[in-house]
Tab-separated table of C-alpha atoms in Angstrom:
chain	number	residue	atom	x	y	z
A	19	MET	CA	-16.337	7.064	5.815
A	20	SER	CA	-17.371	2.927	5.482
A	21	GLU	CA	-15.605	0.645	4.378
A	22	THR	CA	-18.174	-0.010	1.737
A	23	ALA	CA	-18.144	3.630	0.562
A	24	LYS	CA	-14.239	2.510	-0.271
A	25	THR	CA	-13.295	2.888	-3.833
A	26	PRO	CA	-11.137	0.074	-4.298
A	27	ALA	CA	-7.541	-0.444	-5.744
A	28	ASP	CA	-6.752	-3.833	-7.064
A	29	PHE	CA	-2.658	-3.678	-7.543
A	30	TRP	CA	-1.136	-5.740	-8.919
A	31	PHE	CA	3.056	-6.705	-8.241
A	32	ASP	CA	5.845	-8.629	-9.130
A	33	PRO	CA	7.733	-8.740	-5.153
A	34	LEU	CA	10.707	-9.240	-6.999
A	35	CYS	CA	10.024	-5.569	-8.383
A	36	PRO	CA	11.526	-2.650	-6.507
A	37	TRP	CA	9.606	-0.083	-7.755
A	38	ALA	CA	6.378	-1.995	-8.002
A	39	TRP	CA	7.574	-1.968	-4.227
A	40	MET	CA	7.886	1.795	-3.888
A	41	THR	CA	4.049	1.835	-5.634
A	42	SER	CA	2.939	0.180	-2.992
A	43	ARG	CA	3.971	1.280	-0.212
A	44	TRP	CA	2.720	5.212	-2.356
A	45	MET	CA	-0.599	3.555	-2.101
A	46	LEU	CA	-0.945	2.491	0.946
A	47	GLU	CA	-0.339	6.505	1.917
A	48	VAL	CA	-3.118	6.442	-0.221
A	49	GLU	CA	-4.990	4.237	1.843
A	50	LYS	CA	-4.518	7.228	4.957
A	51	VAL	CA	-4.867	10.207	3.276
A	52	ARG	CA	-8.514	8.841	0.168
A	53	PRO	CA	-11.520	6.460	0.173
A	54	VAL	CA	-9.338	3.784	-0.753
A	55	GLU	CA	-8.993	-0.078	-0.021
A	56	VAL	CA	-6.246	-1.830	-2.013
A	57	ARG	CA	-6.916	-4.787	-3.326
A	58	TRP	CA	-3.230	-7.686	-3.423
A	59	HIS	CA	-2.305	-8.886	-6.759
A	60	VAL	CA	-0.088	-11.434	-7.998
A	61	MET	CA	1.318	-10.757	-11.521
A	62	SER	CA	5.230	-13.078	-13.180
A	63	LEU	CA	7.580	-10.805	-13.852
A	64	ALA	CA	9.175	-14.312	-14.701
A	65	VAL	CA	5.810	-14.762	-16.823
A	66	LEU	CA	5.782	-12.025	-18.850
A	67	ASN	CA	9.889	-12.176	-19.884
A	68	GLU	CA	8.656	-15.905	-21.004
A	69	ASN	CA	8.590	-15.833	-23.773
A	70	LYS	CA	11.727	-13.692	-24.523
A	71	LEU	CA	14.215	-14.151	-22.988
A	72	ASP	CA	16.646	-13.898	-25.783
A	73	GLU	CA	15.628	-10.822	-25.956
A	74	LEU	CA	17.084	-9.258	-22.048
A	75	PRO	CA	20.073	-9.203	-20.524
A	76	GLU	CA	21.049	-12.343	-19.459
A	77	GLU	CA	21.514	-10.767	-16.005
A	78	TYR	CA	17.625	-10.217	-15.688
A	79	ALA	CA	16.670	-13.552	-17.581
A	80	GLU	CA	18.877	-15.728	-15.408
A	81	ASN	CA	15.957	-14.610	-13.108
A	82	MET	CA	13.057	-15.167	-15.080
A	83	ARG	CA	13.896	-18.509	-16.344
A	84	PRO	CA	12.882	-22.225	-14.654
A	85	GLY	CA	14.384	-22.221	-11.823
A	86	GLY	CA	15.284	-18.723	-11.626
A	87	LYS	CA	15.204	-16.882	-7.866
A	88	ALA	CA	11.768	-14.908	-9.721
A	89	TRP	CA	9.473	-17.841	-9.551
A	90	GLY	CA	10.082	-18.888	-5.986
A	91	PRO	CA	8.277	-15.358	-4.682
A	92	VAL	CA	5.007	-15.091	-6.528
A	93	ARG	CA	5.093	-19.213	-6.062
A	94	VAL	CA	4.925	-18.874	-2.314
A	95	VAL	CA	3.275	-15.522	-1.788
A	96	ILE	CA	0.261	-17.490	-3.840
A	97	ALA	CA	0.189	-20.356	-2.309
A	98	ALA	CA	-0.560	-17.887	0.773
A	99	GLN	CA	-3.318	-16.718	-0.790
A	100	GLN	CA	-5.015	-20.001	-1.552
A	101	LEU	CA	-4.683	-21.289	1.576
A	102	HIS	CA	-4.861	-19.092	3.962
A	103	GLY	CA	-6.952	-16.258	1.818
A	104	ASP	CA	-6.716	-13.198	0.319
A	105	GLU	CA	-5.800	-11.255	3.456
A	106	ALA	CA	-2.474	-12.812	3.115
A	107	VAL	CA	-1.312	-11.725	0.438
A	108	GLY	CA	-0.638	-7.536	1.471
A	109	ARG	CA	0.968	-9.417	4.723
A	110	LEU	CA	3.032	-10.640	3.588
A	111	TYR	CA	3.984	-8.553	0.349
A	112	THR	CA	4.939	-7.075	2.594
A	113	ALA	CA	7.049	-8.795	4.364
A	114	LEU	CA	8.707	-9.976	2.056
A	115	GLY	CA	9.045	-6.909	0.482
A	116	THR	CA	11.059	-4.865	3.085
A	117	ARG	CA	13.586	-7.058	3.227
A	118	PHE	CA	14.199	-7.613	0.265
A	119	HIS	CA	14.051	-3.779	-0.608
A	120	ASN	CA	14.325	-1.880	2.001
A	121	GLU	CA	16.856	-4.462	4.448
A	122	GLY	CA	18.295	-5.369	0.611
A	123	LEU	CA	18.878	-8.656	1.761
A	124	GLY	CA	17.748	-10.086	-1.789
A	125	ALA	CA	15.587	-12.768	-3.116
A	126	ASN	CA	16.570	-16.403	-1.347
A	127	GLN	CA	15.068	-19.042	0.508
A	128	GLU	CA	16.005	-17.282	3.907
A	129	SER	CA	14.355	-13.904	2.385
A	130	ILE	CA	11.436	-15.719	2.226
A	131	ALA	CA	11.413	-17.743	4.983
A	132	ALA	CA	11.847	-15.129	8.059
A	133	ALA	CA	9.493	-12.808	5.728
A	134	LEU	CA	6.801	-15.361	6.062
A	135	GLU	CA	7.757	-15.604	9.601
A	136	ASP	CA	7.200	-11.634	9.930
A	137	ALA	CA	3.607	-12.194	7.707
A	138	GLY	CA	2.512	-14.660	10.785
A	139	LEU	CA	2.200	-16.899	8.585
A	140	PRO	CA	3.097	-21.310	8.772
A	141	ALA	CA	6.940	-22.178	7.720
A	142	ASP	CA	5.887	-25.044	5.543
A	143	LEU	CA	4.802	-22.373	3.331
A	144	ILE	CA	8.109	-21.548	1.364
A	145	GLU	CA	7.705	-25.121	-0.399
A	146	TYR	CA	6.401	-23.225	-2.289
A	147	ALA	CA	8.336	-21.753	-3.395
A	148	ASP	CA	10.497	-24.778	-6.115
A	149	LYS	CA	6.277	-26.239	-7.028
A	150	ASP	CA	4.059	-25.817	-10.321
A	151	THR	CA	1.218	-26.125	-7.357
A	152	TYR	CA	-0.613	-23.561	-8.818
A	153	ASP	CA	1.139	-21.804	-11.099
A	154	LYS	CA	-2.805	-22.071	-13.003
A	155	GLU	CA	-3.915	-19.540	-10.437
A	156	LEU	CA	-0.110	-17.692	-10.056
A	157	ARG	CA	-0.855	-17.661	-14.390
A	158	ALA	CA	-4.883	-16.522	-13.411
A	159	SER	CA	-3.967	-13.882	-11.071
A	160	HIS	CA	-1.574	-12.404	-13.785
A	161	LYS	CA	-3.464	-12.500	-17.391
A	162	GLU	CA	-6.382	-10.536	-14.775
A	163	GLY	CA	-3.805	-7.491	-14.575
A	164	ILE	CA	-1.933	-7.866	-17.686
A	165	ASP	CA	-5.214	-8.183	-19.795
A	166	LEU	CA	-6.304	-4.789	-18.335
A	167	VAL	CA	-2.943	-2.731	-19.644
A	168	GLY	CA	-1.289	-4.804	-22.036
A	169	GLN	CA	2.313	-6.538	-22.592
A	170	GLU	CA	3.985	-3.991	-22.992
A	171	VAL	CA	4.420	-3.265	-20.013
A	172	GLY	CA	5.299	-4.161	-16.109
A	173	THR	CA	4.935	-4.637	-12.321
A	174	PRO	CA	2.065	-3.423	-11.016
A	175	VAL	CA	-0.875	-2.493	-11.972
A	176	ILE	CA	-3.183	-0.778	-11.305
A	177	ALA	CA	-7.165	-0.814	-11.603
A	178	VAL	CA	-9.803	1.242	-10.932
A	179	PRO	CA	-13.508	1.772	-11.253
A	180	GLY	CA	-14.588	4.048	-14.006
A	181	SER	CA	-17.308	5.994	-14.203
A	182	ASP	CA	-18.951	4.131	-16.820
A	183	GLY	CA	-18.832	0.848	-14.327
A	184	ASP	CA	-15.131	-0.318	-16.973
A	185	GLN	CA	-11.938	-0.606	-14.388
A	186	ILE	CA	-9.917	2.190	-15.017
A	187	ALA	CA	-6.114	0.535	-15.513
A	188	PHE	CA	-1.989	1.557	-15.179
A	189	PHE	CA	1.484	1.146	-14.831
A	190	GLY	CA	3.057	2.492	-12.276
A	191	PRO	CA	3.291	5.539	-11.263
A	192	VAL	CA	7.014	4.695	-11.110
A	193	VAL	CA	8.000	7.269	-8.109
A	194	THR	CA	10.868	7.032	-5.301
A	195	PRO	CA	11.047	8.498	-2.640
A	196	ALA	CA	7.117	6.704	-2.131
A	197	PRO	CA	5.062	9.976	-1.210
A	198	LYS	CA	3.780	11.145	2.019
A	199	GLY	CA	0.312	12.834	2.820
A	200	GLU	CA	-0.579	15.792	1.028
A	201	GLU	CA	1.864	14.492	-1.967
A	202	ALA	CA	0.598	11.224	-1.524
A	203	ALA	CA	-2.709	12.270	-2.415
A	204	LYS	CA	-1.815	14.737	-4.972
A	205	LEU	CA	-0.072	11.610	-7.141
A	206	TRP	CA	-3.191	9.389	-6.130
A	207	ASP	CA	-5.854	12.143	-8.015
A	208	GLY	CA	-3.269	13.153	-10.972
A	209	THR	CA	-2.857	9.658	-11.851
A	210	LEU	CA	-6.742	9.515	-12.152
A	211	MET	CA	-7.451	12.466	-13.978
A	212	VAL	CA	-4.456	10.980	-16.756
A	213	ALA	CA	-5.659	7.881	-16.525
A	214	SER	CA	-9.420	8.361	-16.752
A	215	ILE	CA	-9.500	10.341	-20.249
A	216	PRO	CA	-9.810	7.704	-23.318
A	217	GLY	CA	-6.697	8.128	-25.492
A	218	PHE	CA	-4.253	8.105	-22.815
A	219	TYR	CA	-1.386	6.529	-23.203
A	220	GLU	CA	1.212	7.754	-21.340
A	221	ILE	CA	3.316	10.232	-19.029
A	222	LYS	CA	7.812	9.994	-19.341
A	223	ARG	CA	10.721	11.169	-18.909
A	224	THR	CA	14.821	10.156	-18.258
A	225	ARG	CA	14.666	8.034	-14.184
A	226	THR	CA	18.336	9.718	-12.818
A	227	GLN	CA	17.822	8.294	-9.392
A	228	GLY	CA	17.136	4.629	-8.110
A	229	PRO	CA	14.388	3.056	-5.524
A	230	ILE	CA	14.799	5.753	-2.585
A	231	PHE	CA	13.720	2.930	0.524
A	232	ASP	CA	12.561	4.746	3.883
């Protein structure tokens, strides 16, 4: 099937979130088994939570506050997008997520610097971690995704074209480990099916294990 025939799937992520990372690795599997092309976008847990920090557990809230570790990674990714194009976003996300989550190195300056090198991007992009240079663009990207699903969800958000021309958007799916092969295809088909039903909002069950990185 030609590239132009592929269905675009817009994926909003915050590199800090391990569950979004799981979903993103599933989406790479979906690209192999369905005519889908993922387009990567930044959203920000810090922006999402900035007006409700008092309601959050203190350790989590500390990460979301100005200067907290939730700001640096998204600022570096949005700077990479603005300066090096959309293609750099997915590549840098993979490098960041591998270091943050799979290797368990955490969202620190050393991990971000190493991820930039892994992604073949200029080392000086790390300077944007502590700058608000592209915060306007970051907030616009965040708003684009969150407006599709509402304020009461987190990351990731996925949107695909619907049959009526409007986008079908949803939070999640939250899954671990990331399904592969036919399981990835089945989850994609089922997710699209339920998300396309007018008035459908949620399926959920209690998580019994944390993210499994492989």
